[in-house]
Amino acid sequence: MGIRHLLHHVFELVAPTTALSAILILFLGPLIFPRAYIWFLLIYYVSYLFISVNHFFKFCHTVRNIKRTIRNWNASQEQSPARHNYSKEIVKSTATSNGRITPTRKNGYSSVSTSDDLDSDIRASEMEKAERLNDAYYIHAFVIPNYDEPEPLLRDTIKRLENHRNATTNYVIILAMEASEVDHKTKADNLKRNFDGSFFDFIITVHPKDLPGESRGKGSNVAYAARTACDELARKRIDKRRVIFTITDSDSAIPELYIRHVEKAFSESDDPFATICSPPIFFSRNALNVPAAVRVTDIMWSIMVMQNLSNRKGLAFPCSTYSLSMVLAEQVGFWDTNGDAIGEDLHMWLKCFFKTGGVARTIPIYVPINLTNVQTTGYMSNIYARWVQAKRHYNGVADVAYSLKFAFGNHDHHSDSKSLLGSPMTTCLMSCSFVDKLTVVFHVLEAHMIPATSGWIMFAAVPFTQLLISAYSPILYYYPSFQNPIVTSEFYAYMFYLIQTVSIFLPMPLLMCAVLYEGLHKTIDLDLLKKSSSETRTWRYYMDYAWLPVSAWLFLTLPSTMACVRRLTKSEEKYVVAEKIFSEELTR
């Protein structure tokens, strides 16, 4: 226990140590260990460039798949809306010939077949997949957590779901309110009354405030809402194997195309109870009404999420909106509610991955979820609101220690969970390959440590180093004995020249992603959301990218560095939601 406790303490120090080291190395490196510092810069820059190029190709893959999905959807809409009668006939015939459908052991439940009745077992498996092909098989439970969100925004989000084809028969709205919000009951009652009869069910949950051991935020609200909804649906005799939770934000405009692709993914999956569906995010609802610095920040955020989705091993993290089976949520003990679970989407994915021994994987759904940018009434107040949002987002750095603990700390907090087969998961971590665990940890570190270090090292290191240890350095005047490696060594002079050259290419992959994004943005606006050309981005908005250095520092580097350093004390900030204004006349 002593070694394990020590390891966990070390893992907690990774994030703050990395962030502080980046700042200290920037200022002290050229003076104290200039040769090692030059090596460090070269390795950091080359590594960053390699990762960026890799992300560019992954982004290209995601863009291609999104465009193909939209193209196929439009083509299907132009054709006759014929239903899949063949699949339904299969369901009907198999269900009537064999009675109830029993999932196979591969999907997490005991099979009814015996060793001498293999044909019956095969038929049961075929029946299960056939029934899952029926578009009325799944019950979609949309968890919409909110705190101090405008009622028109929530009404608009729910109204978009109301327009889906199977909303009245297969959709459950779970409106997750916070007891600490003033007039939360009035808002919830108004919304439920507004959509009376529009959905299969409309459940209102009220998360109590100041529960012991809980940290305020989306995760604790979702956890309470999901548990409450599970009990409510169980009382109504809804088979939990049919229920898909879709966790979303209050401003998420979820198209019906996303739901269809989620159903397709679950139906075709060999293990739907270990499947997490993750879509890209997209900011277009009010993007033209916010400052350019806010707009370009959210564009970069969207690009990073899209890059992450193209992972052939299913090790892609969700952001904002995602879907998973009620069986999986129940199996892993629902969402965590402590201070380590502030980044609820990534944290839940990590929990599912580790607690199922690496069985739970992501299926990317290439249908963008349209979100709103943070918007307020004034320019500077809008900048401040985005800063507040960025600080809250990067508090998810707690997942760095969490992933390290589960991957390499011999963590055993999973022992109280049940596997899909119903037995305690006492060896779940052993079944997950070391390479997969290492990959997951690398991506978590990449998501949080690059923002906390790149702003210091990429933007400031070269000019600052050139000032201190160049041939014209003022240090020589004050410290004549200082051995400047750039002056005294031809080798290190060449290395520094190489660093300067590489630094020129560092932003290129991101700028190429921005070029691709502009084309994708128009495709989504015009072909999926059916906007007019005057409602989408035009060439004059390309000037937004001039704000990238400012946005990177203000909304990425500074809040991520602050979040990392705060891990030294694990102090919890007051939970503040960025101010928003919303008009129901917003575009699609």
XYZ file of C-alpha atoms in Angstrom:
588
model
C 0.000 0.000 0.000
C 2.932 2.351 0.707
C 4.337 2.080 -2.821
C 0.907 2.470 -4.348
C 0.196 5.556 -2.268
C 3.561 7.017 -3.272
C 2.845 6.366 -6.958
C -0.527 8.046 -6.708
C 1.087 11.084 -5.097
C 3.658 11.204 -7.906
C 0.918 10.990 -10.530
C -0.853 13.952 -8.919
C 2.328 15.999 -9.372
C 2.714 15.297 -13.100
C 0.427 18.096 -14.319
C 1.613 20.931 -12.029
C 5.258 19.918 -12.416
C 5.007 19.939 -16.198
C 3.334 23.349 -16.330
C 5.744 24.974 -13.888
C 8.751 23.360 -15.557
C 7.796 24.879 -18.912
C 7.877 28.360 -17.391
C 11.073 27.796 -15.402
C 12.907 26.216 -18.334
C 11.935 29.144 -20.549
C 13.650 31.670 -18.278
C 16.385 29.657 -16.580
C 17.315 27.157 -19.272
C 19.409 29.504 -21.438
C 21.348 30.676 -18.372
C 21.879 27.565 -16.266
C 22.134 24.724 -18.795
C 22.175 26.304 -22.288
C 23.410 23.191 -24.141
C 20.801 20.903 -22.633
C 18.220 23.619 -23.211
C 19.010 23.731 -26.942
C 18.637 19.952 -27.129
C 15.340 20.199 -25.259
C 13.962 22.818 -27.659
C 14.929 20.787 -30.709
C 13.316 17.608 -29.343
C 10.160 19.479 -28.257
C 9.755 21.273 -31.597
C 10.361 18.191 -33.724
C 7.990 16.116 -31.574
C 5.313 18.792 -31.711
C 5.670 19.084 -35.489
C 5.380 15.303 -35.892
C 2.247 15.179 -33.715
C 0.745 18.136 -35.604
C 1.326 16.526 -38.997
C -0.243 13.312 -37.728
C -3.252 15.276 -36.498
C -3.567 16.963 -39.869
C -3.934 13.610 -41.625
C -6.427 12.448 -38.999
C -8.393 15.649 -39.521
C -8.419 15.010 -43.284
C -9.900 11.568 -42.583
C -12.611 13.010 -40.355
C -13.488 15.757 -42.839
C -13.814 13.228 -45.636
C -16.122 11.030 -43.551
C -18.308 13.942 -42.452
C -18.758 15.091 -46.040
C -19.524 11.551 -47.163
C -22.115 11.156 -44.402
C -23.840 14.406 -45.369
C -23.727 13.506 -49.058
C -25.262 10.069 -48.437
C -27.943 11.583 -46.193
C -28.984 14.092 -48.832
C -29.045 11.378 -51.483
C -31.282 9.219 -49.296
C -33.621 12.159 -48.677
C -34.084 12.623 -52.393
C -35.136 9.026 -52.821
C -38.465 7.527 -51.877
C -38.787 7.257 -48.070
C -39.157 3.502 -48.239
C -38.942 1.733 -44.909
C -36.703 -1.229 -44.289
C -39.432 -3.818 -44.564
C -36.982 -6.633 -45.051
C -35.368 -6.072 -41.665
C -38.738 -5.752 -40.014
C -39.933 -9.010 -41.542
C -36.844 -10.719 -40.172
C -37.586 -9.338 -36.730
C -41.207 -10.349 -36.927
C -40.545 -13.892 -38.146
C -37.717 -14.602 -35.724
C -39.558 -13.153 -32.769
C -42.705 -15.188 -33.413
C -40.871 -18.423 -34.118
C -38.602 -18.413 -31.073
C -40.358 -16.253 -28.529
C -38.333 -13.768 -26.546
C -34.911 -12.645 -27.721
C -31.993 -13.440 -25.450
C -28.682 -11.627 -25.983
C -25.603 -13.745 -26.418
C -22.811 -14.118 -23.873
C -20.605 -12.025 -26.139
C -22.961 -9.149 -25.545
C -22.899 -9.583 -21.837
C -25.771 -11.905 -20.955
C -26.124 -15.652 -20.576
C -27.060 -17.566 -23.670
C -29.999 -19.975 -23.608
C -28.322 -22.415 -25.991
C -26.541 -25.566 -24.916
C -23.523 -27.251 -26.431
C -25.728 -29.707 -28.304
C -27.969 -27.008 -29.719
C -25.583 -24.758 -31.659
C -28.139 -23.936 -34.326
C -30.476 -22.505 -31.714
C -27.678 -20.336 -30.331
C -26.866 -18.998 -33.798
C -30.529 -18.220 -34.426
C -30.708 -16.341 -31.120
C -27.744 -14.209 -32.117
C -29.291 -13.487 -35.510
C -32.602 -12.584 -33.878
C -30.937 -10.133 -31.564
C -29.126 -8.335 -34.367
C -32.257 -8.374 -36.505
C -34.332 -6.768 -33.782
C -31.680 -4.133 -33.228
C -31.999 -3.213 -36.905
C -35.549 -2.107 -36.215
C -35.500 1.677 -35.928
C -38.099 1.507 -33.142
C -36.103 -0.886 -30.980
C -33.980 1.538 -28.971
C -35.190 3.964 -26.318
C -33.120 7.159 -26.438
C -32.745 8.896 -23.097
C -31.354 12.417 -23.539
C -29.749 13.742 -20.370
C -29.720 17.558 -20.530
C -27.859 18.937 -17.503
C -28.144 22.659 -16.976
C -27.491 25.368 -14.428
C -28.571 28.975 -14.922
C -29.123 28.392 -18.624
C -31.676 30.570 -20.449
C -35.061 28.891 -20.725
C -35.353 29.775 -24.444
C -32.076 27.959 -25.078
C -33.326 24.791 -23.374
C -36.655 25.052 -25.156
C -34.889 25.347 -28.514
C -32.649 22.344 -27.773
C -35.597 20.150 -26.795
C -37.718 21.389 -29.691
C -35.130 20.137 -32.160
C -35.460 16.668 -30.639
C -39.247 16.948 -30.768
C -39.043 17.171 -34.563
C -37.410 13.746 -34.871
C -39.465 10.953 -36.371
C -39.679 8.615 -33.346
C -39.703 11.252 -30.608
C -43.172 10.383 -29.293
C -42.493 6.647 -29.133
C -38.770 6.281 -28.407
C -37.408 9.495 -26.853
C -37.108 10.217 -23.149
C -36.080 13.716 -22.091
C -34.219 13.830 -18.766
C -34.077 17.478 -17.765
C -31.365 17.578 -15.106
C -31.887 20.639 -12.920
C -29.793 21.923 -10.005
C -31.476 22.631 -6.658
C -29.067 25.525 -6.132
C -30.525 27.407 -9.099
C -33.131 29.977 -8.205
C -36.551 29.227 -9.774
C -35.355 25.925 -11.239
C -38.773 24.367 -10.578
C -40.610 27.059 -12.529
C -38.289 26.670 -15.494
C -38.578 22.875 -15.476
C -42.372 22.915 -15.157
C -42.674 25.400 -18.024
C -40.567 23.210 -20.291
C -42.411 20.021 -19.397
C -45.756 21.708 -19.981
C -44.524 23.104 -23.307
C -43.640 19.614 -24.582
C -46.516 17.683 -23.046
C -47.203 14.623 -25.193
C -44.240 15.216 -27.505
C -42.045 12.461 -26.067
C -42.357 8.946 -24.731
C -41.486 10.389 -21.329
C -40.299 13.656 -19.840
C -38.410 13.206 -16.564
C -37.314 16.111 -14.374
C -34.545 15.497 -11.870
C -33.301 17.983 -9.289
C -29.742 17.418 -8.131
C -29.483 18.297 -4.409
C -26.853 20.833 -3.465
C -23.925 20.304 -1.120
C -23.969 16.507 -1.121
C -20.996 15.150 0.870
C -18.026 14.195 -1.280
C -19.428 15.738 -4.437
C -17.919 18.420 -6.615
C -20.336 20.740 -8.366
C -20.492 20.457 -12.121
C -21.942 18.603 -15.059
C -20.667 15.208 -13.888
C -22.454 15.152 -10.544
C -25.676 16.424 -12.131
C -25.536 13.793 -14.880
C -24.813 11.043 -12.346
C -27.854 11.942 -10.262
C -30.085 12.323 -13.305
C -28.998 9.007 -14.852
C -29.536 7.041 -11.644
C -32.950 8.621 -11.122
C -33.948 7.940 -14.725
C -32.826 4.320 -14.476
C -35.125 3.784 -11.502
C -37.992 5.570 -13.237
C -37.660 3.569 -16.453
C -37.318 0.321 -14.506
C -40.625 1.049 -12.768
C -42.165 1.400 -16.221
C -40.708 -1.997 -17.184
C -38.409 -0.626 -19.864
C -35.705 -3.171 -20.696
C -32.405 -1.482 -19.875
C -30.756 -3.263 -22.810
C -32.855 -1.092 -25.097
C -31.937 2.225 -23.459
C -29.221 4.452 -24.918
C -28.134 7.428 -22.846
C -27.161 10.483 -24.867
C -25.406 13.007 -22.648
C -25.554 16.456 -24.135
C -25.188 20.140 -23.329
C -28.010 22.603 -23.001
C -27.053 24.224 -26.333
C -26.525 21.062 -28.395
C -28.584 20.908 -31.571
C -28.749 17.161 -32.211
C -29.906 16.232 -35.729
C -31.937 13.111 -36.390
C -29.110 11.897 -38.592
C -26.942 11.499 -35.476
C -29.539 9.279 -33.802
C -29.847 7.116 -36.893
C -26.100 6.612 -37.025
C -25.985 5.809 -33.314
C -28.651 3.150 -33.820
C -26.741 1.779 -36.779
C -23.528 1.654 -34.738
C -25.217 -0.166 -31.858
C -27.048 -2.543 -34.186
C -23.906 -3.543 -36.060
C -21.622 -3.697 -33.023
C -20.590 -7.105 -31.751
C -20.806 -5.663 -28.245
C -23.265 -2.752 -28.072
C -22.989 -2.717 -24.283
C -19.334 -1.703 -24.581
C -19.878 0.957 -27.228
C -19.504 4.710 -26.785
C -20.612 6.843 -29.718
C -18.832 10.157 -30.131
C -19.638 12.880 -32.707
C -17.661 15.959 -33.777
C -18.706 19.334 -32.428
C -19.379 22.376 -34.563
C -20.072 26.029 -33.775
C -22.428 27.693 -36.210
C -25.605 28.716 -34.416
C -24.444 32.184 -33.374
C -20.813 32.215 -34.511
C -21.195 35.357 -36.596
C -22.403 37.323 -33.560
C -19.393 36.860 -31.243
C -15.891 38.421 -31.212
C -13.369 36.949 -33.622
C -11.127 35.805 -30.755
C -13.993 33.747 -29.320
C -14.994 32.442 -32.741
C -11.512 31.274 -33.729
C -10.964 29.646 -30.321
C -14.048 27.494 -30.787
C -13.009 26.676 -34.351
C -9.697 25.353 -33.015
C -11.586 23.434 -30.322
C -13.782 21.877 -32.997
C -10.749 20.953 -35.117
C -9.051 19.264 -32.163
C -12.146 17.173 -31.421
C -12.401 16.137 -35.079
C -8.731 15.147 -35.163
C -9.244 12.996 -32.103
C -12.141 11.038 -33.641
C -10.068 9.344 -36.343
C -8.513 6.656 -34.193
C -8.625 3.209 -35.749
C -8.421 1.456 -32.368
C -11.482 3.195 -30.946
C -9.432 5.186 -28.420
C -11.107 8.511 -29.175
C -12.432 10.807 -26.467
C -15.923 12.327 -26.565
C -16.540 16.022 -26.104
C -19.792 17.644 -25.006
C -22.162 15.071 -26.550
C -21.873 11.274 -26.574
C -24.033 8.145 -26.330
C -23.655 4.880 -24.413
C -25.840 2.027 -23.254
C -27.597 2.149 -19.908
C -26.061 -1.275 -19.306
C -22.547 0.156 -19.625
C -23.332 3.168 -17.426
C -24.778 0.916 -14.733
C -21.910 -1.553 -15.011
C -19.186 1.017 -14.262
C -21.122 2.658 -11.445
C -22.457 5.622 -13.423
C -20.619 8.950 -13.516
C -18.132 9.930 -10.830
C -19.005 12.955 -8.729
C -15.773 13.864 -6.931
C -13.247 16.576 -7.740
C -11.401 14.338 -10.203
C -14.456 14.101 -12.466
C -14.854 17.746 -13.472
C -14.189 16.957 -17.136
C -17.234 14.687 -17.207
C -17.088 13.542 -20.846
C -13.426 12.475 -20.936
C -13.566 11.172 -17.371
C -16.548 8.924 -18.094
C -14.814 7.544 -21.174
C -11.705 6.764 -19.133
C -13.804 5.140 -16.433
C -15.606 2.942 -18.971
C -12.336 1.996 -20.663
C -10.456 1.029 -17.518
C -13.343 -0.576 -15.666
C -14.143 -2.854 -18.594
C -10.514 -3.833 -19.039
C -10.226 -1.905 -22.290
C -13.317 -3.518 -23.814
C -15.278 -0.255 -24.039
C -14.314 1.600 -27.199
C -15.456 4.582 -29.235
C -17.357 4.393 -32.482
C -17.080 7.791 -34.190
C -20.349 9.187 -35.501
C -19.498 11.559 -38.330
C -22.500 13.813 -37.795
C -21.606 17.236 -36.322
C -23.450 18.494 -33.254
C -24.094 22.203 -33.650
C -23.306 24.259 -30.535
C -23.523 27.911 -29.569
C -20.530 30.089 -28.818
C -20.545 31.896 -25.500
C -22.252 35.205 -26.202
C -22.955 38.238 -24.023
C -24.042 41.816 -24.662
C -20.638 43.562 -24.751
C -17.320 42.859 -26.476
C -15.127 42.674 -23.364
C -17.805 40.861 -21.378
C -17.925 38.276 -24.163
C -14.143 37.825 -23.960
C -14.406 37.438 -20.188
C -17.242 34.921 -20.501
C -15.109 32.785 -22.817
C -12.242 33.044 -20.316
C -14.548 31.770 -17.554
C -15.589 28.879 -19.764
C -11.963 28.049 -20.620
C -10.980 27.951 -16.945
C -13.813 25.521 -16.225
C -12.908 23.305 -19.180
C -9.264 22.952 -18.210
C -10.100 21.931 -14.663
C -10.473 18.554 -16.346
C -6.681 18.268 -16.015
C -7.506 16.068 -13.005
C -7.880 13.260 -15.550
C -4.100 13.214 -16.035
C -3.574 11.736 -12.567
C -6.708 9.591 -12.898
C -5.530 7.920 -16.106
C -2.014 7.381 -14.749
C -3.367 5.793 -11.582
C -5.553 3.330 -13.443
C -2.967 2.547 -16.102
C 0.161 2.158 -14.000
C -0.777 2.524 -10.338
C -2.308 -0.922 -9.771
C -5.552 0.849 -8.956
C -8.232 -1.420 -7.535
C -11.179 0.900 -7.060
C -12.956 -1.114 -9.729
C -13.584 -4.134 -7.549
C -17.120 -3.109 -6.621
C -18.248 -2.948 -10.256
C -19.813 -5.745 -12.216
C -18.643 -6.956 -15.568
C -20.951 -7.411 -18.497
C -21.106 -11.071 -17.568
C -22.283 -10.204 -14.077
C -19.135 -11.214 -12.176
C -16.864 -8.865 -10.204
C -14.190 -7.276 -12.375
C -11.207 -8.325 -10.272
C -8.808 -8.614 -13.204
C -10.081 -5.962 -15.541
C -6.819 -4.036 -15.743
C -4.831 -7.165 -16.553
C -6.972 -7.819 -19.633
C -6.193 -4.404 -21.129
C -3.026 -4.416 -23.218
C -0.132 -2.278 -22.081
C 0.029 -0.608 -25.493
C -3.609 0.477 -25.288
C -3.157 1.849 -21.778
C -0.031 3.688 -22.868
C -1.875 5.122 -25.883
C -4.751 6.360 -23.735
C -2.413 7.997 -21.228
C -0.445 9.615 -24.044
C -3.615 11.145 -25.526
C -4.711 12.434 -22.101
C -1.303 14.015 -21.555
C -1.418 15.440 -25.051
C -4.847 16.991 -24.443
C -3.782 18.777 -21.259
C -0.003 19.166 -21.255
C 0.455 20.594 -24.757
C -1.846 23.580 -24.048
C -0.054 24.153 -20.742
C 3.428 24.142 -22.292
C 3.212 25.079 -25.965
C 2.190 28.687 -25.339
C 5.372 29.261 -23.344
C 7.844 27.157 -25.279
C 6.590 27.637 -28.837
C 5.838 31.361 -28.795
C 8.476 32.702 -26.427
C 11.409 30.278 -26.388
C 13.116 31.205 -29.663
C 13.012 35.034 -29.334
C 13.852 34.863 -25.642
C 16.745 32.463 -26.244
C 17.985 34.581 -29.115
C 18.013 37.589 -26.799
C 19.944 35.809 -24.045
C 22.464 33.588 -25.813
C 22.921 35.059 -29.250
C 26.184 36.584 -30.406
C 24.849 39.978 -29.250
C 23.590 38.788 -25.883
C 23.653 41.428 -23.102
C 24.602 38.659 -20.653
C 28.226 38.874 -21.794
C 28.371 42.438 -20.563
C 27.307 41.471 -17.024
C 28.807 37.957 -16.944
C 31.985 37.921 -19.064
C 32.721 34.333 -17.981
C 29.428 33.036 -19.414
C 30.107 30.374 -22.044
C 27.648 31.037 -24.832
C 27.355 27.740 -26.748
C 26.029 29.474 -29.875
C 29.177 31.595 -30.023
C 31.734 29.053 -28.817
C 30.452 25.968 -30.647
C 29.717 25.688 -34.345
C 27.652 22.572 -33.618
C 25.294 24.358 -31.195
C 25.117 27.368 -33.498
C 23.884 25.021 -36.230
C 21.411 23.384 -33.816
C 19.945 26.740 -32.851
C 19.610 27.621 -36.530
C 17.783 24.314 -37.002
C 15.455 25.162 -34.109
C 14.648 28.521 -35.680
C 13.897 26.810 -38.997
C 11.635 24.171 -37.440
C 9.766 26.837 -35.447
C 8.675 28.443 -38.718
C 6.889 25.226 -39.723
C 5.214 24.566 -36.356
C 1.937 26.415 -37.113
C 1.681 25.073 -40.678
C -0.314 21.859 -39.943
C -2.843 23.829 -37.906
C -3.214 26.427 -40.642
C -3.741 23.658 -43.200
C -6.442 22.250 -40.914
C -8.026 25.704 -40.866
C -8.121 25.755 -44.686
C -9.880 22.374 -44.726
C -12.198 23.490 -41.950
C -13.454 26.457 -43.951
C -14.612 24.145 -46.731
C -16.167 21.761 -44.212
C -17.956 24.606 -42.449
C -19.658 25.653 -45.677
C -20.595 22.054 -46.476
C -22.244 21.583 -43.082
C -24.030 24.936 -43.197
C -25.307 24.626 -46.752
C -25.835 20.883 -47.207
C -26.755 19.642 -43.726
C -28.235 22.669 -41.958
C -29.686 24.075 -45.198
C -28.575 27.633 -44.534
C -28.376 30.245 -47.225
C -24.978 31.433 -48.441
C -25.448 34.711 -46.568
C -25.742 32.846 -43.250
C -22.419 31.045 -43.425
C -18.775 32.112 -43.229
C -17.424 34.161 -46.127
C -13.885 35.130 -47.090
C -13.863 38.141 -44.768
C -14.026 35.825 -41.748
C -10.662 34.348 -42.723
C -9.146 37.272 -40.876
C -10.306 35.565 -37.685
C -7.119 33.504 -37.744
C -5.040 36.611 -37.088
C -6.352 36.288 -33.531
C -4.869 32.816 -33.098
C -1.813 33.871 -31.023
C -3.997 35.923 -28.684
C -6.642 33.216 -28.405
C -4.048 30.505 -27.821
C -2.520 32.409 -24.924
C -5.721 33.704 -23.387
C -8.032 30.718 -23.769
C -5.604 27.782 -23.816
C -2.187 28.409 -22.270
C -3.144 30.608 -19.319
C -6.235 28.703 -18.099
C -4.571 25.316 -18.608
C -1.448 26.447 -16.729
C -3.574 27.788 -13.885
C -5.563 24.548 -13.721
C -2.358 22.491 -13.594
C -0.806 24.562 -10.816
C -4.037 24.452 -8.833
C -3.649 20.668 -8.629
C -0.891 21.232 -6.060
C -3.517 22.221 -3.515
C -6.541 20.599 -5.190
C -8.450 23.734 -4.373
C -11.919 23.805 -5.865
C -13.036 26.942 -7.614
C -16.505 28.317 -7.239
C -18.655 26.753 -9.942
C -19.498 29.518 -12.401
C -21.301 29.122 -15.713
C -20.303 31.516 -18.460
C -22.975 34.112 -19.134
C -25.060 33.514 -22.241
C -27.729 35.337 -24.145
C -29.989 33.469 -26.513
C -32.683 34.307 -28.992
C -34.973 31.619 -30.356
C -34.565 33.318 -33.722
C -30.991 31.981 -33.944
C -30.146 30.258 -37.180
C -30.012 26.497 -37.459
